[in-house]
Amino acid sequence: MSGDNIDSQEFQLSDENYELFRAYFGDDDREAIFQHVSEIREKALKVFRFYIVQKFKLLRMKTHPFYPSLLDLNKKRKDLKVLDLGCCFGADLRKLIIDGFPGNNLVGLDISSEFIELGYDLFKDRDGPMKFIVADILSEEWSDKVADLEFDVIYLGSFLHLFTREEQDKILSRVCQLLKPNGVLFGRNLGSTSMDAPSFHSEHLDKDMFLPTADMFTKSLSDLGFGDVDVTAVSKDQLEDFQGGNDAMPGRPFLIYTAVKNADSKN
């Protein structure tokens, strides 16, 4: 969607969001949940005009094909450490808690402290067990921010396509360094078909972006030391959380991917 003003009266609490907050709060009062979510959304709209805020499409991780396997891994390993990189409000992490994950095994990281603070307000869990980190993965301070952290699973949701090819290479290298051997990287980002030019200038963001094809992205992950790489191009109209969204880049698919860090990776 564009950055045009949105009439707050148009906002409706989706069944999915109601179930999320009902389960997390242990409260089935739909009207009270609606009033609370509407209030936080209005605060967020004063800072961010992103699609995820405007439409309040909070849950994305659960739509990924790897998600059921992630839940199974948690049942087998109660020490499974998960990072959501570019976590926004951290809604996907709260959904993991609902689905049985110990909160102290979950970490959210975002460049915006405002997103994280709004997440605490939205979910009323400022004293909860999850850890949140404010950091810029491209900054010189990155290594200090993530010192001594290692993860079994890292999720990148609608994140990489905001950067140039050189920035993406740096991000993926640093992500690989955070993963344990045989750790899993999964996520999604906008890509290109073989007919598209992968380099793209976003007028909305006023920056250059790189949107690789599935083959290009597969090679990037393989070159970094990932194996079992699976990258699938999916049209936006097939994505549950994109329904009703404004397609600012028509024809550009999402790349849905999963990869495993090789035990002998040098990263």
PDB file of N, CA and C in Angstrom, residues 139-194:
ATOM      1  N   SER A 139      26.535  -2.654  10.192  1.00  0.00           N
ATOM      2  CA  SER A 139      27.371  -1.682  10.903  1.00  0.00           C
ATOM      3  C   SER A 139      28.659  -2.311  11.423  1.00  0.00           C
ATOM      4  N   GLU A 140      29.615  -1.450  11.764  1.00  0.00           N
ATOM      5  CA  GLU A 140      30.870  -1.911  12.340  1.00  0.00           C
ATOM      6  C   GLU A 140      30.676  -2.446  13.754  1.00  0.00           C
ATOM      7  N   GLU A 141      29.576  -2.071  14.399  1.00  0.00           N
ATOM      8  CA  GLU A 141      29.315  -2.512  15.776  1.00  0.00           C
ATOM      9  C   GLU A 141      28.632  -3.874  15.832  1.00  0.00           C
ATOM     10  N   TRP A 142      28.350  -4.446  14.672  1.00  0.00           N
ATOM     11  CA  TRP A 142      27.586  -5.695  14.621  1.00  0.00           C
ATOM     12  C   TRP A 142      28.191  -6.796  15.485  1.00  0.00           C
ATOM     13  N   SER A 143      29.492  -7.010  15.361  1.00  0.00           N
ATOM     14  CA  SER A 143      30.120  -8.122  16.082  1.00  0.00           C
ATOM     15  C   SER A 143      29.987  -7.963  17.585  1.00  0.00           C
ATOM     16  N   ASP A 144      30.010  -6.727  18.067  1.00  0.00           N
ATOM     17  CA  ASP A 144      29.835  -6.494  19.508  1.00  0.00           C
ATOM     18  C   ASP A 144      28.400  -6.769  19.937  1.00  0.00           C
ATOM     19  N   LYS A 145      27.455  -6.432  19.065  1.00  0.00           N
ATOM     20  CA  LYS A 145      26.042  -6.609  19.395  1.00  0.00           C
ATOM     21  C   LYS A 145      25.652  -8.085  19.510  1.00  0.00           C
ATOM     22  N   VAL A 146      26.332  -8.940  18.749  1.00  0.00           N
ATOM     23  CA  VAL A 146      25.949 -10.357  18.708  1.00  0.00           C
ATOM     24  C   VAL A 146      27.050 -11.264  19.263  1.00  0.00           C
ATOM     25  N   ALA A 147      27.948 -10.675  20.023  1.00  0.00           N
ATOM     26  CA  ALA A 147      29.067 -11.456  20.570  1.00  0.00           C
ATOM     27  C   ALA A 147      28.558 -12.657  21.360  1.00  0.00           C
ATOM     28  N   ASP A 148      29.164 -13.812  21.109  1.00  0.00           N
ATOM     29  CA  ASP A 148      28.896 -15.055  21.828  1.00  0.00           C
ATOM     30  C   ASP A 148      27.513 -15.652  21.533  1.00  0.00           C
ATOM     31  N   LEU A 149      26.826 -15.144  20.519  1.00  0.00           N
ATOM     32  CA  LEU A 149      25.520 -15.693  20.162  1.00  0.00           C
ATOM     33  C   LEU A 149      25.667 -16.703  19.025  1.00  0.00           C
ATOM     34  N   GLU A 150      24.983 -17.824  19.159  1.00  0.00           N
ATOM     35  CA  GLU A 150      24.906 -18.842  18.126  1.00  0.00           C
ATOM     36  C   GLU A 150      23.486 -19.384  18.084  1.00  0.00           C
ATOM     37  N   PHE A 151      23.043 -19.741  16.885  1.00  0.00           N
ATOM     38  CA  PHE A 151      21.665 -20.181  16.741  1.00  0.00           C
ATOM     39  C   PHE A 151      21.584 -21.462  15.924  1.00  0.00           C
ATOM     40  N   ASP A 152      20.560 -22.244  16.247  1.00  0.00           N
ATOM     41  CA  ASP A 152      20.267 -23.456  15.481  1.00  0.00           C
ATOM     42  C   ASP A 152      19.427 -23.143  14.261  1.00  0.00           C
ATOM     43  N   VAL A 153      18.611 -22.090  14.368  1.00  0.00           N
ATOM     44  CA  VAL A 153      17.705 -21.713  13.288  1.00  0.00           C
ATOM     45  C   VAL A 153      17.652 -20.188  13.206  1.00  0.00           C
ATOM     46  N   ILE A 154      17.718 -19.666  11.982  1.00  0.00           N
ATOM     47  CA  ILE A 154      17.571 -18.227  11.761  1.00  0.00           C
ATOM     48  C   ILE A 154      16.515 -18.010  10.685  1.00  0.00           C
ATOM     49  N   TYR A 155      15.614 -17.076  10.964  1.00  0.00           N
ATOM     50  CA  TYR A 155      14.553 -16.730  10.018  1.00  0.00           C
ATOM     51  C   TYR A 155      14.777 -15.319   9.494  1.00  0.00           C
ATOM     52  N   LEU A 156      14.696 -15.165   8.159  1.00  0.00           N
ATOM     53  CA  LEU A 156      14.760 -13.859   7.499  1.00  0.00           C
ATOM     54  C   LEU A 156      13.467 -13.668   6.723  1.00  0.00           C
ATOM     55  N   GLY A 157      12.584 -12.845   7.206  1.00  0.00           N
ATOM     56  CA  GLY A 157      11.301 -12.664   6.552  1.00  0.00           C
ATOM     57  C   GLY A 157      11.182 -11.315   5.866  1.00  0.00           C
ATOM     58  N   SER A 158      11.035 -11.307   4.540  1.00  0.00           N
ATOM     59  CA  SER A 158      10.837 -10.072   3.764  1.00  0.00           C
ATOM     60  C   SER A 158      11.857  -9.007   4.159  1.00  0.00           C
ATOM     61  N   PHE A 159      13.114  -9.393   4.107  1.00  0.00           N
ATOM     62  CA  PHE A 159      14.198  -8.561   4.653  1.00  0.00           C
ATOM     63  C   PHE A 159      15.281  -8.283   3.610  1.00  0.00           C
ATOM     64  N   LEU A 160      15.803  -9.316   2.983  1.00  0.00           N
ATOM     65  CA  LEU A 160      16.972  -9.166   2.119  1.00  0.00           C
ATOM     66  C   LEU A 160      16.717  -8.264   0.917  1.00  0.00           C
ATOM     67  N   HIS A 161      15.506  -8.254   0.407  1.00  0.00           N
ATOM     68  CA  HIS A 161      15.255  -7.495  -0.816  1.00  0.00           C
ATOM     69  C   HIS A 161      15.341  -5.980  -0.617  1.00  0.00           C
ATOM     70  N   LEU A 162      15.530  -5.542   0.614  1.00  0.00           N
ATOM     71  CA  LEU A 162      15.667  -4.109   0.882  1.00  0.00           C
ATOM     72  C   LEU A 162      17.079  -3.603   0.612  1.00  0.00           C
ATOM     73  N   PHE A 163      17.981  -4.483   0.159  1.00  0.00           N
ATOM     74  CA  PHE A 163      19.389  -4.138   0.069  1.00  0.00           C
ATOM     75  C   PHE A 163      19.960  -4.393  -1.323  1.00  0.00           C
ATOM     76  N   THR A 164      21.142  -3.810  -1.560  1.00  0.00           N
ATOM     77  CA  THR A 164      21.855  -4.047  -2.809  1.00  0.00           C
ATOM     78  C   THR A 164      22.494  -5.427  -2.785  1.00  0.00           C
ATOM     79  N   ARG A 165      23.043  -5.849  -3.925  1.00  0.00           N
ATOM     80  CA  ARG A 165      23.673  -7.162  -3.988  1.00  0.00           C
ATOM     81  C   ARG A 165      24.855  -7.245  -3.025  1.00  0.00           C
ATOM     82  N   GLU A 166      25.671  -6.211  -2.983  1.00  0.00           N
ATOM     83  CA  GLU A 166      26.842  -6.212  -2.096  1.00  0.00           C
ATOM     84  C   GLU A 166      26.403  -6.276  -0.639  1.00  0.00           C
ATOM     85  N   GLU A 167      25.353  -5.542  -0.291  1.00  0.00           N
ATOM     86  CA  GLU A 167      24.850  -5.571   1.087  1.00  0.00           C
ATOM     87  C   GLU A 167      24.265  -6.940   1.420  1.00  0.00           C
ATOM     88  N   GLN A 168      23.552  -7.543   0.467  1.00  0.00           N
ATOM     89  CA  GLN A 168      22.998  -8.877   0.701  1.00  0.00           C
ATOM     90  C   GLN A 168      24.098  -9.904   0.942  1.00  0.00           C
ATOM     91  N   ASP A 169      25.164  -9.821   0.166  1.00  0.00           N
ATOM     92  CA  ASP A 169      26.277 -10.755   0.348  1.00  0.00           C
ATOM     93  C   ASP A 169      26.858 -10.618   1.763  1.00  0.00           C
ATOM     94  N   LYS A 170      26.991  -9.387   2.226  1.00  0.00           N
ATOM     95  CA  LYS A 170      27.533  -9.146   3.566  1.00  0.00           C
ATOM     96  C   LYS A 170      26.580  -9.650   4.640  1.00  0.00           C
ATOM     97  N   ILE A 171      25.295  -9.412   4.437  1.00  0.00           N
ATOM     98  CA  ILE A 171      24.292  -9.864   5.402  1.00  0.00           C
ATOM     99  C   ILE A 171      24.289 -11.387   5.497  1.00  0.00           C
ATOM    100  N   LEU A 172      24.262 -12.052   4.354  1.00  0.00           N
ATOM    101  CA  LEU A 172      24.214 -13.512   4.360  1.00  0.00           C
ATOM    102  C   LEU A 172      25.472 -14.109   4.985  1.00  0.00           C
ATOM    103  N   SER A 173      26.615 -13.489   4.746  1.00  0.00           N
ATOM    104  CA  SER A 173      27.850 -13.967   5.364  1.00  0.00           C
ATOM    105  C   SER A 173      27.777 -13.850   6.879  1.00  0.00           C
ATOM    106  N   ARG A 174      27.253 -12.736   7.368  1.00  0.00           N
ATOM    107  CA  ARG A 174      27.148 -12.544   8.813  1.00  0.00           C
ATOM    108  C   ARG A 174      26.084 -13.447   9.424  1.00  0.00           C
ATOM    109  N   VAL A 175      25.024 -13.706   8.689  1.00  0.00           N
ATOM    110  CA  VAL A 175      24.009 -14.659   9.152  1.00  0.00           C
ATOM    111  C   VAL A 175      24.617 -16.045   9.272  1.00  0.00           C
ATOM    112  N   CYS A 176      25.393 -16.435   8.282  1.00  0.00           N
ATOM    113  CA  CYS A 176      26.032 -17.751   8.292  1.00  0.00           C
ATOM    114  C   CYS A 176      26.942 -17.905   9.511  1.00  0.00           C
ATOM    115  N   GLN A 177      27.634 -16.833   9.872  1.00  0.00           N
ATOM    116  CA  GLN A 177      28.528 -16.872  11.029  1.00  0.00           C
ATOM    117  C   GLN A 177      27.766 -17.083  12.331  1.00  0.00           C
ATOM    118  N   LEU A 178      26.504 -16.651  12.377  1.00  0.00           N
ATOM    119  CA  LEU A 178      25.690 -16.819  13.581  1.00  0.00           C
ATOM    120  C   LEU A 178      25.089 -18.215  13.713  1.00  0.00           C
ATOM    121  N   LEU A 179      25.062 -18.950  12.610  1.00  0.00           N
ATOM    122  CA  LEU A 179      24.468 -20.285  12.624  1.00  0.00           C
ATOM    123  C   LEU A 179      25.472 -21.327  13.091  1.00  0.00           C
ATOM    124  N   LYS A 180      24.990 -22.251  13.884  1.00  0.00           N
ATOM    125  CA  LYS A 180      25.808 -23.403  14.260  1.00  0.00           C
ATOM    126  C   LYS A 180      25.959 -24.326  13.050  1.00  0.00           C
ATOM    127  N   PRO A 181      26.981 -25.160  13.025  1.00  0.00           N
ATOM    128  CA  PRO A 181      27.075 -26.173  11.962  1.00  0.00           C
ATOM    129  C   PRO A 181      25.796 -27.000  11.914  1.00  0.00           C
ATOM    130  N   ASN A 182      25.303 -27.231  10.710  1.00  0.00           N
ATOM    131  CA  ASN A 182      24.035 -27.937  10.464  1.00  0.00           C
ATOM    132  C   ASN A 182      22.822 -27.114  10.894  1.00  0.00           C
ATOM    133  N   GLY A 183      23.039 -25.828  11.172  1.00  0.00           N
ATOM    134  CA  GLY A 183      21.920 -24.949  11.484  1.00  0.00           C
ATOM    135  C   GLY A 183      21.111 -24.632  10.230  1.00  0.00           C
ATOM    136  N   VAL A 184      19.861 -24.224  10.439  1.00  0.00           N
ATOM    137  CA  VAL A 184      18.934 -24.001   9.330  1.00  0.00           C
ATOM    138  C   VAL A 184      18.643 -22.512   9.159  1.00  0.00           C
ATOM    139  N   LEU A 185      18.763 -22.047   7.920  1.00  0.00           N
ATOM    140  CA  LEU A 185      18.324 -20.707   7.533  1.00  0.00           C
ATOM    141  C   LEU A 185      17.070 -20.860   6.690  1.00  0.00           C
ATOM    142  N   PHE A 186      16.016 -20.133   7.050  1.00  0.00           N
ATOM    143  CA  PHE A 186      14.822 -20.156   6.210  1.00  0.00           C
ATOM    144  C   PHE A 186      14.214 -18.766   6.160  1.00  0.00           C
ATOM    145  N   GLY A 187      13.481 -18.500   5.103  1.00  0.00           N
ATOM    146  CA  GLY A 187      12.882 -17.179   4.978  1.00  0.00           C
ATOM    147  C   GLY A 187      12.306 -16.946   3.607  1.00  0.00           C
ATOM    148  N   ARG A 188      12.171 -15.666   3.280  1.00  0.00           N
ATOM    149  CA  ARG A 188      11.623 -15.290   1.983  1.00  0.00           C
ATOM    150  C   ARG A 188      12.058 -13.863   1.668  1.00  0.00           C
ATOM    151  N   ASN A 189      12.172 -13.573   0.396  1.00  0.00           N
ATOM    152  CA  ASN A 189      12.409 -12.206  -0.047  1.00  0.00           C
ATOM    153  C   ASN A 189      11.967 -12.058  -1.492  1.00  0.00           C
ATOM    154  N   LEU A 190      11.718 -10.833  -1.888  1.00  0.00           N
ATOM    155  CA  LEU A 190      11.330 -10.587  -3.268  1.00  0.00           C
ATOM    156  C   LEU A 190      12.457 -10.988  -4.203  1.00  0.00           C
ATOM    157  N   GLY A 191      12.090 -11.518  -5.342  1.00  0.00           N
ATOM    158  CA  GLY A 191      13.077 -11.926  -6.326  1.00  0.00           C
ATOM    159  C   GLY A 191      12.668 -11.504  -7.714  1.00  0.00           C
ATOM    160  N   SER A 192      13.278 -12.134  -8.692  1.00  0.00           N
ATOM    161  CA  SER A 192      13.010 -11.826 -10.089  1.00  0.00           C
ATOM    162  C   SER A 192      12.786 -13.126 -10.862  1.00  0.00           C
ATOM    163  N   THR A 193      12.101 -13.008 -11.980  1.00  0.00           N
ATOM    164  CA  THR A 193      12.049 -14.095 -12.935  1.00  0.00           C
ATOM    165  C   THR A 193      13.222 -13.921 -13.897  1.00  0.00           C
ATOM    166  N   SER A 194      13.434 -14.887 -14.750  1.00  0.00           N
ATOM    167  CA  SER A 194      14.539 -14.792 -15.709  1.00  0.00           C
ATOM    168  C   SER A 194      14.342 -13.647 -16.693  1.00  0.00           C
TER     169      SER A 194
END
